[in-house]
XYZ file of C-alpha atoms in Angstrom:
579
model
C -28.012 -5.463 -51.458
C -25.234 -5.292 -48.972
C -21.914 -6.226 -50.550
C -19.210 -7.256 -48.116
C -15.673 -7.916 -49.269
C -12.655 -9.145 -47.417
C -9.317 -8.743 -49.133
C -6.257 -9.802 -47.183
C -3.812 -9.068 -49.979
C -2.025 -5.782 -49.257
C -1.407 -3.629 -52.293
C 0.962 -0.805 -52.956
C -0.372 2.420 -51.664
C -2.635 0.900 -49.014
C -0.785 2.679 -46.217
C -0.978 5.901 -48.171
C -4.711 5.326 -48.664
C -5.221 5.250 -44.908
C -3.189 8.401 -44.414
C -4.142 10.294 -41.252
C -7.132 7.988 -40.754
C -4.944 5.273 -39.302
C -2.629 7.577 -37.424
C -2.690 8.720 -33.832
C -4.975 6.077 -32.446
C -2.508 6.228 -29.558
C -0.482 9.036 -28.060
C 2.552 6.808 -27.569
C 5.592 8.689 -28.897
C 7.038 7.425 -32.137
C 10.415 5.805 -31.799
C 12.874 6.202 -34.619
C 16.229 4.440 -34.754
C 19.117 6.820 -34.186
C 21.262 7.829 -37.105
C 24.409 6.635 -35.384
C 27.026 8.147 -37.710
C 25.566 11.668 -37.342
C 24.989 11.616 -33.562
C 26.909 14.187 -31.580
C 26.753 15.086 -27.914
C 23.308 16.645 -28.300
C 22.154 13.759 -30.433
C 23.287 11.167 -27.921
C 21.664 13.157 -25.101
C 18.423 13.298 -27.054
C 18.588 9.575 -27.809
C 19.278 8.757 -24.149
C 16.324 10.923 -23.080
C 14.038 9.163 -25.555
C 15.114 5.792 -24.225
C 14.662 6.866 -20.604
C 11.160 8.187 -21.280
C 10.055 5.163 -23.308
C 7.406 2.851 -21.919
C 9.622 -0.235 -21.937
C 12.283 1.514 -19.819
C 9.615 2.726 -17.382
C 8.338 -0.835 -17.022
C 11.894 -2.105 -16.590
C 12.566 0.441 -13.840
C 9.283 -0.468 -12.142
C 10.337 -4.124 -12.212
C 13.763 -3.244 -10.791
C 12.116 -1.221 -8.029
C 9.953 -4.219 -7.097
C 12.955 -6.546 -7.129
C 14.994 -4.053 -5.104
C 12.340 -3.996 -2.383
C 12.601 -7.764 -1.838
C 15.833 -7.600 0.265
C 14.149 -4.992 2.443
C 11.542 -7.559 3.496
C 13.944 -10.497 3.871
C 16.982 -8.856 5.500
C 16.743 -7.002 8.862
C 16.733 -3.233 8.385
C 18.469 -0.744 10.671
C 15.550 1.667 10.467
C 13.113 -0.987 11.697
C 14.933 -3.260 14.141
C 18.578 -2.549 14.941
C 18.665 -5.443 17.410
C 17.963 -7.958 14.650
C 20.609 -6.316 12.464
C 23.195 -6.640 15.248
C 22.210 -10.258 15.782
C 22.547 -10.945 12.036
C 26.038 -9.422 12.023
C 27.095 -11.654 14.909
C 25.825 -14.813 13.225
C 27.081 -14.063 9.692
C 30.687 -12.924 9.676
C 31.034 -13.324 5.900
C 27.691 -12.021 4.637
C 27.400 -9.011 6.958
C 30.334 -7.015 5.436
C 29.023 -7.740 1.930
C 25.528 -6.603 2.897
C 26.998 -3.448 4.428
C 28.816 -2.567 1.199
C 25.674 -3.214 -0.861
C 23.495 -1.229 1.541
C 21.190 -4.196 2.139
C 20.746 -3.358 5.831
C 19.213 -0.042 4.807
C 17.715 -0.813 1.395
C 15.263 2.059 1.080
C 17.926 4.682 1.815
C 20.653 3.065 -0.287
C 22.174 4.828 -3.286
C 21.124 2.181 -5.805
C 17.509 2.046 -4.622
C 17.272 5.838 -4.622
C 18.752 5.915 -8.141
C 16.099 3.499 -9.439
C 13.397 5.488 -7.657
C 14.514 8.823 -9.123
C 15.031 7.412 -12.638
C 11.541 5.923 -12.576
C 10.162 9.251 -11.435
C 11.919 11.113 -14.267
C 10.931 8.457 -16.811
C 7.256 8.709 -15.915
C 7.247 12.507 -16.084
C 9.142 12.522 -19.381
C 6.687 9.989 -20.768
C 3.505 11.684 -19.567
C 4.133 15.338 -20.455
C 4.463 14.940 -24.257
C 1.658 12.389 -24.388
C -0.613 14.730 -22.459
C 0.026 17.640 -24.817
C -0.475 15.381 -27.826
C -3.731 14.052 -26.397
C -4.981 17.573 -25.654
C -4.215 18.453 -29.268
C -6.237 15.475 -30.467
C -9.177 16.481 -28.271
C -9.124 19.963 -29.741
C -8.981 18.587 -33.283
C -11.453 16.525 -35.270
C -11.431 12.908 -36.404
C -9.472 12.545 -39.676
C -11.255 12.257 -42.995
C -12.092 8.936 -44.633
C -9.446 7.037 -46.622
C -9.963 6.770 -50.396
C -10.745 3.048 -50.256
C -12.856 2.149 -47.251
C -13.163 -1.416 -48.514
C -9.502 -1.987 -47.659
C -10.106 -1.487 -43.924
C -10.396 -4.543 -41.631
C -14.152 -4.147 -41.051
C -16.347 -2.695 -43.791
C -19.715 -3.014 -45.520
C -21.480 -1.394 -48.508
C -24.929 -1.220 -50.070
C -26.988 0.801 -52.564
C -29.913 2.951 -51.520
C -32.531 5.193 -53.054
C -31.843 7.933 -50.491
C -29.745 10.874 -51.609
C -26.122 11.133 -50.430
C -27.014 14.202 -48.347
C -29.784 12.319 -46.572
C -27.494 9.369 -45.843
C -24.723 11.584 -44.486
C -27.184 13.550 -42.362
C -28.672 10.359 -40.917
C -25.201 8.924 -40.304
C -24.041 12.093 -38.530
C -27.093 12.126 -36.257
C -26.759 8.403 -35.535
C -23.063 8.583 -34.632
C -23.511 11.590 -32.380
C -26.394 9.820 -30.653
C -23.994 6.933 -29.973
C -21.571 9.416 -28.317
C -19.097 9.508 -31.209
C -17.271 12.723 -32.006
C -18.459 13.101 -35.583
C -18.350 15.669 -38.393
C -18.854 15.767 -42.164
C -15.715 15.804 -44.306
C -16.335 16.092 -48.060
C -18.462 13.151 -49.217
C -18.127 11.235 -45.910
C -18.797 11.424 -42.209
C -15.837 10.786 -39.872
C -16.376 9.733 -36.260
C -14.212 8.636 -33.351
C -14.871 7.142 -29.932
C -12.936 5.680 -26.991
C -10.901 8.678 -25.830
C -11.293 7.472 -22.260
C -8.774 4.742 -23.083
C -5.983 7.279 -23.355
C -7.417 9.239 -20.422
C -7.174 6.064 -18.348
C -3.631 5.460 -19.568
C -2.551 8.977 -18.603
C -4.366 8.785 -15.264
C -2.558 5.529 -14.498
C 0.858 7.097 -15.073
C -0.029 10.309 -13.244
C -1.301 8.230 -10.319
C 2.029 6.369 -10.241
C 3.841 9.694 -9.946
C 1.497 10.786 -7.145
C 2.157 7.505 -5.329
C 5.928 7.869 -5.728
C 5.802 11.417 -4.342
C 3.500 10.348 -1.489
C 5.751 7.434 -0.513
C 8.875 9.596 -0.643
C 7.181 12.346 1.377
C 5.953 9.824 3.921
C 9.399 8.240 4.344
C 11.172 11.591 4.743
C 8.725 13.096 7.241
C 7.403 10.011 9.025
C 7.764 9.191 12.712
C 7.094 5.988 14.596
C 7.325 5.302 18.306
C 6.235 2.729 20.854
C 4.959 3.185 24.368
C 3.911 0.685 27.038
C 1.227 2.129 29.318
C -0.335 0.557 32.411
C -4.039 1.026 33.118
C -4.546 4.357 34.842
C -1.406 5.959 33.425
C -1.155 8.429 30.570
C 0.962 9.601 27.660
C 1.821 12.967 26.112
C 3.109 13.050 22.548
C 6.594 14.351 23.245
C 9.886 12.719 22.324
C 10.892 11.975 25.937
C 7.707 9.969 26.564
C 8.483 7.216 24.057
C 10.098 3.893 24.939
C 11.693 3.880 21.479
C 11.358 6.277 18.564
C 12.560 6.563 14.962
C 11.810 9.088 12.245
C 12.545 10.140 8.674
C 15.527 12.247 7.654
C 13.536 15.505 7.387
C 11.391 15.005 10.474
C 11.741 17.454 13.360
C 10.317 17.385 16.879
C 8.033 20.290 16.015
C 6.229 18.011 13.552
C 4.801 15.858 16.366
C 1.038 16.204 16.657
C 0.139 17.826 20.011
C -2.101 15.432 21.944
C -2.219 13.334 25.093
C -4.312 10.453 26.371
C -4.974 8.370 29.504
C -5.571 4.615 29.472
C -8.757 4.011 31.426
C -9.164 0.260 30.974
C -7.972 -2.656 28.888
C -10.392 -5.440 27.985
C -9.310 -8.808 26.626
C -11.396 -11.937 26.143
C -10.299 -15.350 24.883
C -11.711 -18.534 23.416
C -12.383 -20.960 26.264
C -12.911 -24.193 24.354
C -12.268 -25.834 21.010
C -9.187 -25.965 18.788
C -8.763 -22.184 19.107
C -8.648 -22.206 22.886
C -6.702 -19.212 24.167
C -7.110 -17.220 20.947
C -8.014 -13.590 21.650
C -11.592 -12.638 20.816
C -11.490 -9.054 22.049
C -8.546 -6.660 22.451
C -9.581 -3.085 23.168
C -8.684 -0.141 25.370
C -10.800 2.744 26.515
C -8.930 6.058 26.253
C -9.561 9.633 27.269
C -7.656 11.985 24.970
C -7.246 15.684 24.298
C -5.962 17.482 21.203
C -3.570 20.327 21.865
C -2.697 21.794 25.236
C -6.204 23.006 26.085
C -8.332 20.611 24.062
C -11.592 19.166 25.242
C -11.438 15.668 26.734
C -12.928 12.986 24.506
C -13.549 9.261 24.857
C -12.276 6.724 22.354
C -12.189 2.943 22.030
C -9.028 1.629 20.374
C -9.046 -1.892 18.951
C -6.605 -3.976 16.954
C -6.462 -2.521 13.412
C -8.856 0.258 14.479
C -6.536 3.050 15.599
C -7.309 6.396 17.147
C -6.663 9.104 14.531
C -5.593 12.550 15.737
C -4.504 14.839 12.908
C -1.798 13.044 10.934
C -1.077 10.678 13.847
C -2.561 7.241 14.409
C -2.475 5.406 17.730
C -2.453 1.613 17.246
C -2.977 -1.046 19.905
C -0.181 -3.565 19.255
C 0.467 -5.589 22.437
C -0.795 -6.495 25.873
C 0.450 -7.940 29.163
C 0.082 -7.903 32.915
C 1.519 -5.594 35.559
C 1.255 -7.134 39.056
C 1.207 -4.575 41.871
C 4.135 -5.213 44.240
C 4.771 -3.607 47.635
C 8.278 -3.759 49.190
C 8.861 -2.928 52.865
C 12.119 -2.631 54.772
C 12.940 -4.371 58.059
C 10.983 -1.732 60.001
C 7.837 -2.256 57.935
C 8.159 1.046 56.062
C 6.994 0.980 52.444
C 9.972 1.716 50.201
C 8.364 0.701 46.904
C 4.807 0.189 45.672
C 3.906 0.129 42.000
C 2.531 -1.928 39.125
C 5.422 -3.756 37.438
C 4.937 -4.375 33.691
C 6.166 -7.841 32.696
C 6.878 -8.909 29.121
C 4.969 -11.900 27.642
C 7.006 -14.914 26.570
C 4.298 -16.976 24.857
C 0.705 -16.850 23.618
C -0.615 -17.692 27.092
C 1.106 -14.587 28.484
C 3.729 -16.337 30.581
C 5.674 -13.196 31.543
C 9.001 -12.152 33.020
C 10.673 -8.978 34.233
C 12.327 -7.381 37.259
C 11.392 -5.310 40.273
C 13.984 -2.648 41.152
C 14.028 -0.754 44.427
C 16.488 2.076 43.813
C 15.892 4.511 46.662
C 14.712 4.583 50.264
C 15.793 1.107 51.376
C 18.216 0.435 54.277
C 19.400 -3.015 55.272
C 19.183 -4.287 58.869
C 22.556 -2.607 59.628
C 21.099 0.736 58.532
C 23.181 0.988 55.338
C 21.672 2.155 52.070
C 21.231 -0.636 49.586
C 19.244 -1.417 46.496
C 16.994 -4.403 46.027
C 16.319 -6.381 42.879
C 13.844 -9.191 42.219
C 13.592 -11.419 39.203
C 9.874 -11.776 38.528
C 8.121 -14.576 36.686
C 4.346 -14.375 36.304
C 1.674 -16.742 34.962
C -1.977 -15.657 34.731
C -3.181 -19.270 34.885
C -0.904 -21.551 36.924
C -0.944 -25.255 36.118
C -0.340 -26.200 39.739
C 2.752 -27.498 41.504
C 2.130 -30.946 40.025
C 2.925 -29.566 36.550
C 6.456 -28.783 37.676
C 6.764 -25.708 35.407
C 5.884 -22.042 35.618
C 4.102 -21.959 32.265
C 0.694 -20.350 31.894
C -2.140 -22.617 30.782
C -4.439 -19.799 29.626
C -3.994 -16.057 28.933
C -6.766 -14.872 31.276
C -6.342 -14.279 35.041
C -7.788 -17.601 36.175
C -5.065 -18.665 38.650
C -2.360 -15.943 38.837
C 0.969 -16.803 40.467
C 4.079 -14.642 40.838
C 7.530 -16.171 41.352
C 10.218 -13.914 42.867
C 13.947 -14.400 43.517
C 15.677 -11.762 45.664
C 18.996 -9.846 45.422
C 20.552 -6.913 47.263
C 23.476 -4.596 46.567
C 24.151 -2.042 43.832
C 22.040 -2.103 40.656
C 24.490 0.328 38.964
C 21.607 2.622 38.133
C 23.833 5.660 38.748
C 26.636 4.564 36.396
C 25.374 6.737 33.545
C 24.866 3.730 31.286
C 21.233 3.279 30.142
C 19.544 0.176 31.534
C 16.526 -1.797 30.481
C 13.662 -1.744 32.962
C 13.080 -5.415 32.163
C 16.611 -6.635 32.983
C 18.842 -6.489 36.057
C 22.606 -6.003 36.170
C 23.802 -8.510 38.807
C 27.527 -7.759 38.668
C 27.371 -5.919 42.024
C 24.354 -7.707 43.445
C 24.330 -10.488 46.051
C 21.771 -13.220 46.412
C 19.534 -13.529 49.444
C 20.079 -17.068 50.725
C 17.512 -19.476 52.139
C 18.103 -21.977 54.973
C 19.848 -24.355 52.551
C 22.209 -21.662 51.268
C 20.412 -21.457 47.916
C 18.981 -18.420 46.157
C 15.973 -17.187 48.100
C 12.829 -17.478 45.973
C 9.147 -18.077 46.471
C 5.840 -18.548 44.645
C 3.192 -16.008 45.642
C -0.505 -15.845 45.006
C -2.406 -12.535 45.161
C -2.369 -11.160 48.704
C 0.596 -13.276 49.895
C 3.866 -11.887 51.270
C 7.444 -13.107 50.949
C 9.552 -12.335 54.036
C 13.216 -11.699 53.253
C 15.886 -13.482 55.366
C 17.530 -11.882 58.429
C 14.885 -9.186 58.860
C 15.754 -7.544 55.527
C 12.106 -6.738 54.827
C 9.231 -8.215 52.848
C 7.590 -8.266 49.431
C 3.807 -8.442 49.003
C 2.031 -9.525 45.828
C -1.081 -7.343 46.027
C -4.489 -8.596 44.943
C -4.710 -5.731 42.442
C -3.324 -7.044 39.164
C -3.366 -4.381 36.501
C -2.951 -4.809 32.768
C -0.858 -2.843 30.335
C -1.219 -2.120 26.631
C 1.498 -1.400 24.093
C 0.796 1.395 21.618
C 2.465 2.362 18.389
C 2.073 6.009 17.465
C 2.624 6.497 13.744
C 2.745 9.792 11.924
C 3.189 9.332 8.187
C 2.040 12.216 5.972
C 1.046 11.446 2.424
C -0.898 8.287 3.275
C -4.144 9.716 1.904
C -2.438 10.785 -1.323
C -0.901 7.327 -1.705
C -4.285 5.663 -1.227
C -5.958 8.062 -3.652
C -3.195 7.465 -6.185
C -3.633 3.702 -5.878
C -7.400 3.949 -6.462
C -6.948 6.236 -9.469
C -4.204 3.962 -10.840
C -6.507 0.933 -10.702
C -9.355 2.873 -12.346
C -7.032 4.229 -15.052
C -5.545 0.802 -15.732
C -9.018 -0.692 -16.062
C -9.974 2.027 -18.534
C -6.838 1.563 -20.634
C -7.399 -2.216 -20.762
C -11.139 -2.440 -21.419
C -11.887 0.686 -23.460
C -10.961 0.564 -27.144
C -10.385 3.632 -29.228
C -11.941 3.248 -32.685
C -12.981 5.239 -35.756
C -15.944 4.891 -38.108
C -16.450 6.431 -41.541
C -19.593 6.603 -43.655
C -19.242 7.605 -47.310
C -22.312 8.235 -49.497
C -21.820 9.098 -53.187
C -23.955 8.891 -56.287
C -23.115 5.888 -58.447
C -22.862 5.799 -62.286
C -26.501 4.761 -62.542
C -27.688 7.596 -60.279
C -28.247 5.345 -57.230
C -26.478 6.276 -53.963
C -23.668 3.934 -52.894
C -23.079 3.767 -49.135
C -19.758 2.565 -47.709
C -19.099 2.082 -43.989
C -15.822 1.046 -42.369
C -14.326 0.857 -38.891
C -10.776 0.865 -37.593
C -9.458 0.081 -34.126
C -6.039 0.366 -32.557
C -5.792 -3.408 -32.388
C -7.736 -6.309 -33.783
C -10.861 -6.840 -31.749
C -14.289 -8.348 -32.336
C -15.816 -5.187 -30.905
C -15.072 -3.051 -33.976
C -16.895 -5.216 -36.567
C -19.714 -5.905 -34.099
C -20.238 -2.210 -33.431
C -19.922 -1.401 -37.121
C -22.534 -4.041 -37.940
C -24.927 -2.578 -35.381
C -24.453 0.949 -36.717
C -24.857 -0.255 -40.290
C -28.101 -2.008 -39.386
C -29.530 1.181 -37.860
C -28.454 3.308 -40.826
C -29.806 0.692 -43.219
C -33.241 1.117 -41.618
C -33.173 4.808 -42.525
C -31.599 4.312 -45.951
C -32.809 0.844 -47.081
C -31.058 -0.933 -49.894
C -32.189 -1.327 -53.502
C -31.490 -4.234 -55.879
C -28.204 -4.367 -57.726
C -28.410 -3.884 -61.484
C -28.049 -6.889 -63.814
C -25.019 -7.034 -66.034
C -27.236 -5.961 -68.985
C -28.136 -2.761 -67.113
C -31.646 -3.738 -65.915
C -32.571 -3.977 -62.243
C -32.822 -7.393 -60.633
C -36.111 -8.430 -59.127
C -36.448 -8.421 -55.396
C -37.195 -11.766 -53.778
C -37.397 -13.033 -50.227
C -34.047 -14.713 -50.651
C -32.376 -11.849 -52.467
C -29.327 -10.205 -50.968
C -31.080 -6.837 -50.916
C -33.078 -7.938 -47.904
C -29.990 -8.935 -45.932
C -29.145 -6.467 -43.219
C -25.606 -5.240 -43.802
C -24.872 -5.644 -40.095
C -24.632 -9.367 -40.686
C -22.199 -8.922 -43.516
C -19.567 -6.888 -41.644
C -16.406 -8.960 -41.623
C -12.904 -8.562 -40.237
C -9.759 -9.368 -42.158
């Protein structure tokens, strides 16, 4: 018969009965309250260290780090967009000084964010190292022996069998090892343990967090990020002077730039023609020819949105697109003084674009004096027609391109030593060309048309060749692979620590007073779970098949008869209960 008992009444000595059997199901360090009256400097330092390396403090620091990153995504950051920061300062006279003092314009380099980051790093290391050594010690040891009273454990079962105690213990040992338990015989019982991968997963999770922290810090300190606008047919070499704008980490040096160059062969963009998504890009891609190093072999590559070209640690992303009409400027004698593709910046989703054309050298006015010319340019790839009354593009493709120019002459102040934007014109020393009505001289041009400047000052031709440009972001951020690997390992470790349960099983077989072997089985898990009694019941059923039960003796000392409804035929697996 299989006798199952469930006793929820704790008795004195129960904890002592468990002894080492119930200990060290986890490698979490034991926390003892400090003996405040006896603490000295060393004692307080030790107590502070224990608090810093505790799991709750690590979780608190992780929460603070997440909260601290929120301002970095809501408030403009100087390392990302200084123009937005300057605009914020102009619009918020009260908040801006407060944000400056709190370091909210540069969150990730602020003292308080760095302090949280470093404390979390130290906390994780201080938490992992002792737990790792303790876990290694447990792996090298053996599962603890059985408690004196197995029937006091949460899940247990017992029955009597005709098999000898040695046979039962041998069968139990073989069965547990077959089920991948670490098992060994201890005295009159077999002790087994399983679920070590739970703690392995827990340690891997914390180690992966440290790897991610190191990878992120390394990437921020040694990263570089630059942008470059390139017209079809032009090229780029990865040197600092080639970038339109560039920013890098504190420990980055120019020698860290990956040596490569590339030429933009062609940009291809297609758009939805009909439906609610009309004008939405379907294809954005550029065909590049690139070389690695100074003497590298030329290779072809196709760069798409979110599919960058990877060269060493650098990635070349396609981030923007626009048009660059080819403009030819001639002086009064018909001599070409300027001919080039002029990149214009998009203003809306339909690529309505604006910019300037600057003629800095080679031009002389009708009196023979050197002057500079400037033209405000406004371009639409698909003109709505004069009836629309506006220069707004109706579609992003080149269906009906029109270029609007307004003309100026004088001094563009390009030689003043002050940097100028190629997309803006300083008009402080420029004069307007006037039309017959005394207004600013301007004209709409279609491809192939020419605008003749007043008083024989020259002409401007909008060539039929309309080229396209692509904007690239070149990012070099070491440690990205380590961060990704750490994230994958962290997820795997967390899954293991959540879904794997560490548990112990004991099987005791001793000879009873009447000479019949009494078998006791019990299981113990780190926390209450239905898995422990279920697994114990399954193991008990298998062991019961090898050591079947015998009837219990009657109170007068004679054996009870076996019947179909007797308890001796009940499989003990069904009798395993949990307190």
